[in-house]
């Protein structure tokens, strides 16, 4: 009985060893490479299939067995199969513009193409083995993960995740109200913006300092030119004034001519009336001159008689 018990224990240990070895072999046989912020540049050389996933994503969990099977083909296809956890590497999700999970990229010597086909094992193997990736659209240069601007975007993603973790820590560990946490971040944002603005202004002044306007020294020819310009300006003003005076005189002359015409018309009317009066006066004069002529004749006849009487007296 004791020998049977010892034999049973030995069999149980052997079985456990076999199961443990099989599980380790299964993990090794998957050959899925884990990449992170520090090692992602390894995919820039050779051919890679890279999966972006999250532990909480149901679709990622469903893809995991297929991804492990694809990794088993890595030696036959001369392919590297890798995966990146976006929860631990938020900067890489920003660098690759990962908007959905899971997201799969094919990389060939630094050339990136997003895989949009079926997630079946045969389709994935055919995509690599039959070089169907040549028909896929290559990622544009401005979205290339190794570009400078995408590196800056990666930094912003990491900063946003850091702010989120700090916000969670303030609420859960320090029991700070959520509105107080948001207020603190708002004030910090304003202060940081002001500091960055001052730094930019300082750098602009250092790199491109403002220059005072340089006054050009006037030469003799410039002085003469200025005098000529001033004299021409004065002549133009005087000519304009003369033209205005001539126009005013011409207007006054026209006004006076009109007034003279009106006065002449009035004078003609008065002359007509005056001529009639004169005629009447002349007629009256003729009538008045008749008795005066008679009186003159009477005086002469009287003088003649007196002269005759005087002569008679002298003769006597």
Coordinates of N, CA and C in Angstrom, one line a residue, residues 31 54 66 177 256:
X31 N 5.7 33.7 -28.8 CA 6.8 34.6 -29.3 C 6.3 36.0 -29.6
X54 N -5.6 47.0 -25.1 CA -5.8 47.4 -23.6 C -6.4 46.2 -22.9
X66 N -5.7 34.4 -31.6 CA -5.2 34.5 -33.0 C -3.9 35.1 -33.1
X177 N -12.5 67.8 -3.3 CA -13.6 67.8 -4.2 C -13.2 67.9 -5.7
X256 N -22.8 141.8 -62.3 CA -22.9 143.3 -62.6 C -23.6 143.5 -64.0

